Amino acid sequence: STPLYSSAASDVYKRQNQNYTNISVYNLLGERIDKLVSDNFYAGSYSIKWDASAFPTGVYFLKLTTPSFSETRKIMYLK
């Protein structure tokens, strides 16, 4: 997992094709607690920021989903 030490977590995602992309944050119970992106994106690299200031310290999951691909990244948020 990637430790995050500020209230604004950032991550970089690379898109190979133009596609509808959804990126959400989930807690350990699998509940979606925040939606960061839900839009069509062209191929390229994108930096995504999550303002975590309203959430407690803990482990979270960033999930990227497209019609043909899904990836989940574990992050640890530390205040």
PDB file of C-alpha atoms in Angstrom:
ATOM      1  CA  SER A   1       0.000   0.000   0.000  1.00  0.00           C
ATOM      2  CA  THR A   2       1.052   3.576  -0.596  1.00  0.00           C
ATOM      3  CA  PRO A   3       1.165   5.740   2.550  1.00  0.00           C
ATOM      4  CA  LEU A   4      -0.323   9.199   2.163  1.00  0.00           C
ATOM      5  CA  TYR A   5       0.646  11.883   4.643  1.00  0.00           C
ATOM      6  CA  SER A   6      -1.526  14.801   3.586  1.00  0.00           C
ATOM      7  CA  SER A   7      -5.205  15.465   3.169  1.00  0.00           C
ATOM      8  CA  ALA A   8      -4.856  15.587  -0.630  1.00  0.00           C
ATOM      9  CA  ALA A   9      -3.938  12.205  -2.051  1.00  0.00           C
ATOM     10  CA  SER A  10      -2.874  12.075  -5.673  1.00  0.00           C
ATOM     11  CA  ASP A  11      -2.370   9.259  -8.112  1.00  0.00           C
ATOM     12  CA  VAL A  12      -1.504   8.995 -11.801  1.00  0.00           C
ATOM     13  CA  TYR A  13      -3.477   6.871 -14.223  1.00  0.00           C
ATOM     14  CA  LYS A  14      -2.552   6.150 -17.819  1.00  0.00           C
ATOM     15  CA  ARG A  15      -5.282   5.521 -20.375  1.00  0.00           C
ATOM     16  CA  GLN A  16      -4.444   3.557 -23.525  1.00  0.00           C
ATOM     17  CA  ASN A  17      -7.746   4.260 -25.313  1.00  0.00           C
ATOM     18  CA  GLN A  18     -10.535   6.775 -25.203  1.00  0.00           C
ATOM     19  CA  ASN A  19     -13.077   5.348 -22.783  1.00  0.00           C
ATOM     20  CA  TYR A  20     -15.608   6.098 -20.114  1.00  0.00           C
ATOM     21  CA  THR A  21     -13.693   6.026 -16.814  1.00  0.00           C
ATOM     22  CA  ASN A  22     -14.922   5.896 -13.244  1.00  0.00           C
ATOM     23  CA  ILE A  23     -12.552   6.332 -10.277  1.00  0.00           C
ATOM     24  CA  SER A  24     -13.979   5.943  -6.792  1.00  0.00           C
ATOM     25  CA  VAL A  25     -12.668   5.574  -3.238  1.00  0.00           C
ATOM     26  CA  TYR A  26     -13.810   2.653  -1.072  1.00  0.00           C
ATOM     27  CA  ASN A  27     -13.357   1.893   2.626  1.00  0.00           C
ATOM     28  CA  LEU A  28     -12.377  -1.474   4.138  1.00  0.00           C
ATOM     29  CA  LEU A  29     -16.039  -2.553   4.188  1.00  0.00           C
ATOM     30  CA  GLY A  30     -16.224  -2.155   0.411  1.00  0.00           C
ATOM     31  CA  GLU A  31     -18.495   0.880   0.651  1.00  0.00           C
ATOM     32  CA  ARG A  32     -17.960   3.635  -1.887  1.00  0.00           C
ATOM     33  CA  ILE A  33     -17.236   6.774   0.132  1.00  0.00           C
ATOM     34  CA  ASP A  34     -16.253   9.172  -2.649  1.00  0.00           C
ATOM     35  CA  LYS A  35     -16.472   9.426  -6.447  1.00  0.00           C
ATOM     36  CA  LEU A  36     -13.477  11.208  -7.975  1.00  0.00           C
ATOM     37  CA  VAL A  37     -14.062  10.838 -11.715  1.00  0.00           C
ATOM     38  CA  SER A  38     -16.919   9.717 -13.899  1.00  0.00           C
ATOM     39  CA  ASP A  39     -16.390  10.871 -17.484  1.00  0.00           C
ATOM     40  CA  ASN A  40     -15.001  10.060 -20.931  1.00  0.00           C
ATOM     41  CA  PHE A  41     -11.226  10.395 -21.206  1.00  0.00           C
ATOM     42  CA  TYR A  42      -8.891  10.366 -24.192  1.00  0.00           C
ATOM     43  CA  ALA A  43      -5.720   8.278 -24.203  1.00  0.00           C
ATOM     44  CA  GLY A  44      -2.974   9.773 -22.027  1.00  0.00           C
ATOM     45  CA  SER A  45      -1.850  10.275 -18.438  1.00  0.00           C
ATOM     46  CA  TYR A  46      -4.034  11.907 -15.827  1.00  0.00           C
ATOM     47  CA  SER A  47      -3.313  12.996 -12.279  1.00  0.00           C
ATOM     48  CA  ILE A  48      -6.216  12.470  -9.887  1.00  0.00           C
ATOM     49  CA  LYS A  49      -6.454  14.169  -6.469  1.00  0.00           C
ATOM     50  CA  TRP A  50      -8.559  13.048  -3.543  1.00  0.00           C
ATOM     51  CA  ASP A  51      -9.286  15.530  -0.753  1.00  0.00           C
ATOM     52  CA  ALA A  52      -9.241  13.142   2.207  1.00  0.00           C
ATOM     53  CA  SER A  53      -9.532  15.818   4.907  1.00  0.00           C
ATOM     54  CA  ALA A  54     -13.090  14.741   5.802  1.00  0.00           C
ATOM     55  CA  PHE A  55     -12.070  11.104   6.339  1.00  0.00           C
ATOM     56  CA  PRO A  56     -10.289   9.386   9.240  1.00  0.00           C
ATOM     57  CA  THR A  57      -6.826   7.868   9.075  1.00  0.00           C
ATOM     58  CA  GLY A  58      -6.986   4.367   7.627  1.00  0.00           C
ATOM     59  CA  VAL A  59      -6.750   2.057   4.640  1.00  0.00           C
ATOM     60  CA  TYR A  60      -8.710   2.924   1.507  1.00  0.00           C
ATOM     61  CA  PHE A  61      -8.961   1.605  -2.033  1.00  0.00           C
ATOM     62  CA  LEU A  62      -8.908   3.639  -5.257  1.00  0.00           C
ATOM     63  CA  LYS A  63     -10.784   1.743  -7.962  1.00  0.00           C
ATOM     64  CA  LEU A  64     -10.510   2.633 -11.642  1.00  0.00           C
ATOM     65  CA  THR A  65     -13.180   1.081 -13.867  1.00  0.00           C
ATOM     66  CA  THR A  66     -13.741   1.264 -17.629  1.00  0.00           C
ATOM     67  CA  PRO A  67     -16.043  -0.892 -19.778  1.00  0.00           C
ATOM     68  CA  SER A  68     -13.172  -3.342 -20.407  1.00  0.00           C
ATOM     69  CA  PHE A  69     -10.790  -2.908 -17.449  1.00  0.00           C
ATOM     70  CA  SER A  70     -10.737  -2.585 -13.679  1.00  0.00           C
ATOM     71  CA  GLU A  71      -7.835  -1.839 -11.315  1.00  0.00           C
ATOM     72  CA  THR A  72      -7.823  -1.329  -7.556  1.00  0.00           C
ATOM     73  CA  ARG A  73      -5.000   0.340  -5.626  1.00  0.00           C
ATOM     74  CA  LYS A  74      -4.646   0.124  -1.859  1.00  0.00           C
ATOM     75  CA  ILE A  75      -3.670   3.336  -0.076  1.00  0.00           C
ATOM     76  CA  MET A  76      -3.038   4.126   3.564  1.00  0.00           C
ATOM     77  CA  TYR A  77      -4.115   7.611   4.643  1.00  0.00           C
ATOM     78  CA  LEU A  78      -2.178   9.043   7.613  1.00  0.00           C
ATOM     79  CA  LYS A  79      -2.926  12.481   9.055  1.00  0.00           C
TER      80      LYS A  79
END
